[in-house]
Amino acid sequence: MTVLGIDIGGSGIKGAPVDVTTGTLTEERYRVETPQPSNVDRVVAAVAEVAKRFGESDRIGITYPGVVLDGVTKTAANVHKSWRDAPAADLLAAAVGCPVTVLNDADAAGVAEMRFGAGRDRRGVVIMLTFGTGIGSAVFVDGRLVPNTELGHLELHGHEAERRASDRAREVHDLSWSDWARRVEAYLRHLEDLFWPDLMIIGGGVSKRSEKFLPHIDIRTRVVPAELQNNAGIVGAALTAAGEVHQ
Ligand code: BGC
């Protein structure tokens, strides 16, 4: 069975076939720019282009950077507003010509990280956070996902956390790594006081530069960088589409 994972992000749409037993990509991933504006029609066409690159697939898992309920995209914090209440799974399945599963991007990354990365074999409460354009979250209880948590939108000191502590905020406000780490630390403290997790995993593009900020973060909970980095969303989406995820 050929299973693709496709990750819809704010700047790029990336996909590759995945070996779901090992969590590895079986071909080099293919990336196209996310159309701007990122309205439904244009993004669906771009996803179809990525899918076509790999020939026929049996199933495709697709991530979306917002809440997804039963294949319908409900929110659109960092993409075009036409995604609110769009029947994404139906539109995408029609465009790619095979069954698809659509899930939140951070949930997908978390699923991959729990299976093959920093959360492997971890029981208890694990919170995976992705720092990128926004802040995404995935919460696991004994390895089982609580879908669609939106912890990046928690309010902290009167601001939405992702406006102050995402990787984009670091760039936009031209923050040093230590200044950004202080904001992340305040955010993680708030989360640990609310959830009392056993482990926090830091994912997203920043995870490969964890030595720049993790040493500045001193909280009660154990915090580790994600291990799958860039491909976590693709792998998690494929695992979910293949029915490999305990739901
Ligand atoms: C969205 C989340 C998403 C995160 C990362 C947030 O703005 O609300 O659903 O997971 O960005 O893309």
mmCIF file of C-alpha atoms and ligand atoms in Angstrom:
data_model
loop_
_atom_site.group_PDB
_atom_site.id
_atom_site.type_symbol
_atom_site.label_atom_id
_atom_site.label_comp_id
_atom_site.label_asym_id
_atom_site.label_seq_id
_atom_site.Cartn_x
_atom_site.Cartn_y
_atom_site.Cartn_z
ATOM 1 C CA MET A 1 0.000 0.000 0.000
ATOM 2 C CA THR A 2 1.373 3.448 -0.953
ATOM 3 C CA VAL A 3 0.655 6.065 1.683
ATOM 4 C CA LEU A 4 1.574 9.698 1.240
ATOM 5 C CA GLY A 5 1.850 12.368 3.882
ATOM 6 C CA ILE A 6 1.318 15.986 2.857
ATOM 7 C CA ASP A 7 1.906 18.900 5.215
ATOM 8 C CA ILE A 8 0.117 22.188 4.480
ATOM 9 C CA GLY A 9 2.097 25.015 6.070
ATOM 10 C CA GLY A 10 1.972 28.792 5.948
ATOM 11 C CA SER A 11 4.845 29.041 3.474
ATOM 12 C CA GLY A 12 5.192 25.588 1.883
ATOM 13 C CA ILE A 13 3.224 22.447 1.069
ATOM 14 C CA LYS A 14 5.460 19.376 1.400
ATOM 15 C CA GLY A 15 4.794 15.738 0.742
ATOM 16 C CA ALA A 16 6.390 12.327 0.387
ATOM 17 C CA PRO A 17 5.501 8.640 0.495
ATOM 18 C CA VAL A 18 6.088 7.168 3.941
ATOM 19 C CA ASP A 19 7.013 3.705 5.158
ATOM 20 C CA VAL A 20 4.581 3.614 8.054
ATOM 21 C CA THR A 21 6.354 0.748 9.789
ATOM 22 C CA THR A 22 9.605 2.697 10.170
ATOM 23 C CA GLY A 23 8.408 6.313 9.919
ATOM 24 C CA THR A 24 10.826 7.074 7.098
ATOM 25 C CA LEU A 25 10.241 8.784 3.776
ATOM 26 C CA THR A 26 10.698 6.372 0.883
ATOM 27 C CA GLU A 27 11.338 9.134 -1.664
ATOM 28 C CA GLU A 28 12.725 12.607 -1.424
ATOM 29 C CA ARG A 29 10.012 15.005 -0.380
ATOM 30 C CA TYR A 30 8.538 17.459 -2.847
ATOM 31 C CA ARG A 31 7.667 21.027 -1.884
ATOM 32 C CA VAL A 32 5.685 23.771 -3.550
ATOM 33 C CA GLU A 33 5.106 27.288 -2.255
ATOM 34 C CA THR A 34 1.814 27.801 -0.432
ATOM 35 C CA PRO A 35 -0.285 29.983 -2.771
ATOM 36 C CA GLN A 36 -0.895 33.520 -1.518
ATOM 37 C CA PRO A 37 -3.625 34.264 -0.732
ATOM 38 C CA SER A 38 -3.962 30.753 0.634
ATOM 39 C CA ASN A 39 -7.611 30.263 -0.260
ATOM 40 C CA VAL A 40 -9.175 26.810 -0.412
ATOM 41 C CA ASP A 41 -9.244 26.356 -4.189
ATOM 42 C CA ARG A 42 -5.632 27.325 -4.727
ATOM 43 C CA VAL A 43 -4.278 25.279 -1.839
ATOM 44 C CA VAL A 44 -6.298 22.209 -2.867
ATOM 45 C CA ALA A 45 -4.803 22.509 -6.373
ATOM 46 C CA ALA A 46 -1.299 22.811 -4.900
ATOM 47 C CA VAL A 47 -1.848 19.693 -2.742
ATOM 48 C CA ALA A 48 -2.996 17.818 -5.856
ATOM 49 C CA GLU A 49 0.189 18.873 -7.619
ATOM 50 C CA VAL A 50 2.324 17.493 -4.768
ATOM 51 C CA ALA A 51 0.332 14.246 -4.751
ATOM 52 C CA LYS A 52 0.618 13.798 -8.516
ATOM 53 C CA ARG A 53 4.388 13.973 -8.301
ATOM 54 C CA PHE A 54 4.403 10.510 -6.674
ATOM 55 C CA GLY A 55 1.977 8.783 -9.063
ATOM 56 C CA GLU A 56 -0.982 6.839 -7.715
ATOM 57 C CA SER A 57 -1.421 6.484 -3.960
ATOM 58 C CA ASP A 58 -3.774 4.294 -1.979
ATOM 59 C CA ARG A 59 -4.263 6.788 0.811
ATOM 60 C CA ILE A 60 -3.102 10.283 1.651
ATOM 61 C CA GLY A 61 -2.856 11.922 5.062
ATOM 62 C CA ILE A 62 -2.955 15.712 4.943
ATOM 63 C CA THR A 63 -2.189 18.168 7.721
ATOM 64 C CA TYR A 64 -3.931 21.512 8.131
ATOM 65 C CA PRO A 65 -2.813 24.391 10.397
ATOM 66 C CA GLY A 66 -6.108 24.724 12.273
ATOM 67 C CA VAL A 67 -8.910 22.748 13.912
ATOM 68 C CA VAL A 68 -10.295 19.838 11.838
ATOM 69 C CA LEU A 69 -13.507 18.073 12.839
ATOM 70 C CA ASP A 70 -14.647 15.103 10.744
ATOM 71 C CA GLY A 71 -12.788 16.370 7.697
ATOM 72 C CA VAL A 72 -14.175 19.905 7.986
ATOM 73 C CA THR A 73 -11.680 22.698 8.700
ATOM 74 C CA LYS A 74 -13.099 24.940 11.407
ATOM 75 C CA THR A 75 -10.545 27.682 12.088
ATOM 76 C CA ALA A 76 -8.049 29.621 9.977
ATOM 77 C CA ALA A 77 -5.641 31.562 12.203
ATOM 78 C CA ASN A 78 -2.759 31.726 9.729
ATOM 79 C CA VAL A 79 -4.411 30.838 6.415
ATOM 80 C CA HIS A 80 -7.163 32.359 4.256
ATOM 81 C CA LYS A 81 -10.565 32.691 5.916
ATOM 82 C CA SER A 82 -12.233 30.593 3.180
ATOM 83 C CA TRP A 83 -11.008 27.542 5.151
ATOM 84 C CA ARG A 84 -13.505 28.188 7.932
ATOM 85 C CA ASP A 85 -16.111 25.421 7.709
ATOM 86 C CA ALA A 86 -14.708 24.139 4.391
ATOM 87 C CA PRO A 87 -15.409 20.428 3.606
ATOM 88 C CA ALA A 88 -11.645 19.959 3.239
ATOM 89 C CA ALA A 89 -11.522 16.162 3.208
ATOM 90 C CA ASP A 90 -14.150 15.915 0.455
ATOM 91 C CA LEU A 91 -12.505 18.607 -1.669
ATOM 92 C CA LEU A 92 -9.034 17.140 -1.236
ATOM 93 C CA ALA A 93 -10.163 13.553 -1.919
ATOM 94 C CA ALA A 94 -11.838 14.687 -5.153
ATOM 95 C CA ALA A 95 -8.684 16.555 -6.190
ATOM 96 C CA VAL A 96 -6.191 13.749 -5.464
ATOM 97 C CA GLY A 97 -8.431 10.838 -6.474
ATOM 98 C CA CYS A 98 -8.029 8.597 -3.399
ATOM 99 C CA PRO A 99 -9.264 8.506 0.212
ATOM 100 C CA VAL A 100 -7.720 11.178 2.423
ATOM 101 C CA THR A 101 -7.522 11.902 6.127
ATOM 102 C CA VAL A 102 -7.183 15.514 7.220
ATOM 103 C CA LEU A 103 -5.858 16.394 10.660
ATOM 104 C CA ASN A 104 -4.325 19.287 12.543
ATOM 105 C CA ASP A 105 -0.640 19.867 11.766
ATOM 106 C CA ALA A 106 0.616 19.784 15.354
ATOM 107 C CA ASP A 107 -1.473 16.691 16.086
ATOM 108 C CA ALA A 108 0.167 14.982 13.102
ATOM 109 C CA ALA A 109 3.655 15.993 14.214
ATOM 110 C CA GLY A 110 2.869 14.769 17.720
ATOM 111 C CA VAL A 111 1.601 11.414 16.469
ATOM 112 C CA ALA A 112 4.888 10.856 14.624
ATOM 113 C CA GLU A 113 6.976 12.012 17.570
ATOM 114 C CA MET A 114 5.109 9.688 19.954
ATOM 115 C CA ARG A 115 5.604 6.711 17.634
ATOM 116 C CA PHE A 116 9.145 7.223 16.380
ATOM 117 C CA GLY A 117 10.697 10.186 18.194
ATOM 118 C CA ALA A 118 11.092 11.900 21.551
ATOM 119 C CA GLY A 119 7.778 10.587 22.895
ATOM 120 C CA ARG A 120 8.379 6.921 22.057
ATOM 121 C CA ASP A 121 6.993 4.620 24.748
ATOM 122 C CA ARG A 122 6.122 7.575 26.971
ATOM 123 C CA ARG A 123 3.035 7.138 29.087
ATOM 124 C CA GLY A 124 1.274 9.758 31.198
ATOM 125 C CA VAL A 125 0.553 13.245 29.887
ATOM 126 C CA VAL A 126 2.816 14.442 27.095
ATOM 127 C CA ILE A 127 2.464 17.857 25.445
ATOM 128 C CA MET A 128 4.085 18.447 22.085
ATOM 129 C CA LEU A 129 4.346 22.067 20.955
ATOM 130 C CA THR A 130 5.366 23.251 17.502
ATOM 131 C CA PHE A 131 6.902 26.693 17.202
ATOM 132 C CA GLY A 132 6.611 28.155 13.704
ATOM 133 C CA THR A 133 4.301 30.729 12.170
ATOM 134 C CA GLY A 134 1.968 29.999 15.073
ATOM 135 C CA ILE A 135 2.213 27.698 18.070
ATOM 136 C CA GLY A 136 0.584 24.307 17.581
ATOM 137 C CA SER A 137 -0.123 21.785 20.326
ATOM 138 C CA ALA A 138 -0.764 18.068 20.630
ATOM 139 C CA VAL A 139 -1.715 16.500 23.943
ATOM 140 C CA PHE A 140 -1.318 12.762 24.621
ATOM 141 C CA VAL A 141 -2.560 10.701 27.507
ATOM 142 C CA ASP A 142 -0.845 7.296 27.692
ATOM 143 C CA GLY A 143 0.024 7.684 24.012
ATOM 144 C CA ARG A 144 -3.485 8.537 22.921
ATOM 145 C CA LEU A 145 -4.118 11.893 21.236
ATOM 146 C CA VAL A 146 -6.600 14.441 22.564
ATOM 147 C CA PRO A 147 -7.239 16.065 19.154
ATOM 148 C CA ASN A 148 -7.487 19.737 18.255
ATOM 149 C CA THR A 149 -6.075 21.325 21.383
ATOM 150 C CA GLU A 150 -5.278 24.950 20.538
ATOM 151 C CA LEU A 151 -2.843 25.865 23.284
ATOM 152 C CA GLY A 152 -1.051 28.425 21.108
ATOM 153 C CA HIS A 153 -4.044 30.678 21.579
ATOM 154 C CA LEU A 154 -3.870 30.730 25.385
ATOM 155 C CA GLU A 155 -3.646 34.241 26.688
ATOM 156 C CA LEU A 156 -0.477 35.217 28.461
ATOM 157 C CA HIS A 157 0.067 38.701 29.937
ATOM 158 C CA GLY A 158 -2.872 39.965 27.884
ATOM 159 C CA HIS A 159 -1.610 38.591 24.564
ATOM 160 C CA GLU A 160 -2.253 35.439 22.622
ATOM 161 C CA ALA A 161 0.745 33.193 23.335
ATOM 162 C CA GLU A 162 1.525 32.569 19.658
ATOM 163 C CA ARG A 163 1.732 36.314 18.978
ATOM 164 C CA ARG A 164 4.480 36.633 21.602
ATOM 165 C CA ALA A 165 6.316 33.335 21.586
ATOM 166 C CA SER A 166 6.062 31.704 18.137
ATOM 167 C CA ASP A 167 9.142 31.489 15.970
ATOM 168 C CA ARG A 168 7.600 34.153 13.770
ATOM 169 C CA ALA A 169 7.345 36.453 16.823
ATOM 170 C CA ARG A 170 11.068 35.878 17.410
ATOM 171 C CA GLU A 171 11.801 37.010 13.866
ATOM 172 C CA VAL A 172 9.283 39.852 13.656
ATOM 173 C CA HIS A 173 10.384 41.354 16.984
ATOM 174 C CA ASP A 174 14.035 40.614 16.212
ATOM 175 C CA LEU A 175 14.497 38.853 19.564
ATOM 176 C CA SER A 176 17.765 37.281 20.672
ATOM 177 C CA TRP A 177 17.507 33.562 21.428
ATOM 178 C CA SER A 178 17.696 34.234 25.167
ATOM 179 C CA ASP A 179 14.982 36.927 25.025
ATOM 180 C CA TRP A 180 12.766 34.624 23.018
ATOM 181 C CA ALA A 181 13.529 31.739 25.414
ATOM 182 C CA ARG A 182 12.286 33.883 28.317
ATOM 183 C CA ARG A 183 8.947 34.264 26.551
ATOM 184 C CA VAL A 184 8.790 30.562 25.787
ATOM 185 C CA GLU A 185 9.674 29.756 29.389
ATOM 186 C CA ALA A 186 6.818 31.928 30.694
ATOM 187 C CA TYR A 187 4.465 30.181 28.304
ATOM 188 C CA LEU A 188 5.632 26.675 29.256
ATOM 189 C CA ARG A 189 5.316 27.566 32.976
ATOM 190 C CA HIS A 190 1.742 28.602 32.392
ATOM 191 C CA LEU A 191 1.050 25.322 30.595
ATOM 192 C CA GLU A 192 2.677 23.154 33.241
ATOM 193 C CA ASP A 193 0.635 24.864 35.945
ATOM 194 C CA LEU A 194 -2.531 24.073 34.015
ATOM 195 C CA PHE A 195 -1.757 20.509 32.849
ATOM 196 C CA TRP A 196 0.991 19.100 35.075
ATOM 197 C CA PRO A 197 2.423 17.083 32.158
ATOM 198 C CA ASP A 198 5.113 14.415 32.493
ATOM 199 C CA LEU A 199 6.985 15.604 29.420
ATOM 200 C CA MET A 200 7.005 18.502 26.974
ATOM 201 C CA ILE A 201 8.389 18.120 23.456
ATOM 202 C CA ILE A 202 9.448 21.202 21.498
ATOM 203 C CA GLY A 203 8.945 20.784 17.762
ATOM 204 C CA GLY A 204 8.782 22.905 14.634
ATOM 205 C CA GLY A 205 11.686 24.423 12.736
ATOM 206 C CA VAL A 206 13.327 25.665 15.962
ATOM 207 C CA SER A 207 13.791 22.141 17.297
ATOM 208 C CA LYS A 208 16.980 21.705 15.289
ATOM 209 C CA ARG A 209 18.453 24.737 17.063
ATOM 210 C CA SER A 210 17.457 23.676 20.548
ATOM 211 C CA GLU A 211 20.941 24.347 21.936
ATOM 212 C CA LYS A 212 20.246 28.058 21.377
ATOM 213 C CA PHE A 213 17.222 28.275 23.653
ATOM 214 C CA LEU A 214 16.694 25.125 25.751
ATOM 215 C CA PRO A 215 19.585 25.961 28.121
ATOM 216 C CA HIS A 216 17.705 29.187 28.993
ATOM 217 C CA ILE A 217 14.523 27.332 29.895
ATOM 218 C CA ASP A 218 14.254 26.230 33.481
ATOM 219 C CA ILE A 219 10.904 24.774 34.442
ATOM 220 C CA ARG A 220 9.639 21.930 36.606
ATOM 221 C CA THR A 221 8.668 19.664 33.703
ATOM 222 C CA ARG A 222 11.193 17.782 31.580
ATOM 223 C CA VAL A 223 11.497 19.529 28.187
ATOM 224 C CA VAL A 224 13.130 17.845 25.183
ATOM 225 C CA PRO A 225 13.498 18.765 21.501
ATOM 226 C CA ALA A 226 11.556 16.826 18.878
ATOM 227 C CA GLU A 227 13.596 14.245 17.021
ATOM 228 C CA LEU A 228 11.830 13.991 13.664
ATOM 229 C CA GLN A 229 12.036 17.714 12.976
ATOM 230 C CA ASN A 230 10.925 18.716 9.487
ATOM 231 C CA ASN A 231 9.245 15.475 8.501
ATOM 232 C CA ALA A 232 7.121 14.903 11.589
ATOM 233 C CA GLY A 233 3.929 16.296 10.021
ATOM 234 C CA ILE A 234 4.313 14.217 6.875
ATOM 235 C CA VAL A 235 4.987 11.028 8.839
ATOM 236 C CA GLY A 236 2.161 11.580 11.329
ATOM 237 C CA ALA A 237 -0.320 12.347 8.562
ATOM 238 C CA ALA A 238 0.643 9.152 6.720
ATOM 239 C CA LEU A 239 0.391 7.054 9.903
ATOM 240 C CA THR A 240 -3.085 8.403 10.544
ATOM 241 C CA ALA A 241 -4.215 7.817 6.944
ATOM 242 C CA ALA A 242 -2.923 4.252 7.114
ATOM 243 C CA GLY A 243 -5.030 3.636 10.214
ATOM 244 C CA GLU A 244 -1.905 3.099 12.285
ATOM 245 C CA VAL A 245 -3.006 5.469 14.998
ATOM 246 C CA HIS A 246 -4.959 4.330 18.014
ATOM 247 C CA GLN A 247 -7.938 6.775 18.031
HETATM 248 C C1 BGC B 1 -3.496 27.085 14.822
HETATM 249 C C2 BGC B 1 -3.247 25.632 15.179
HETATM 250 C C3 BGC B 1 -1.994 25.158 14.469
HETATM 251 C C4 BGC B 1 -0.825 26.064 14.795
HETATM 252 C C5 BGC B 1 0.436 25.668 14.048
HETATM 253 C C6 BGC B 1 -2.275 27.900 15.182
HETATM 254 O O1 BGC B 1 -2.487 29.253 14.860
HETATM 255 O O2 BGC B 1 -4.623 27.604 15.498
HETATM 256 O O3 BGC B 1 -4.335 24.839 14.822
HETATM 257 O O4 BGC B 1 -1.710 23.841 14.870
HETATM 258 O O5 BGC B 1 -1.136 27.410 14.477
HETATM 259 O O6 BGC B 1 0.273 25.743 12.685
#
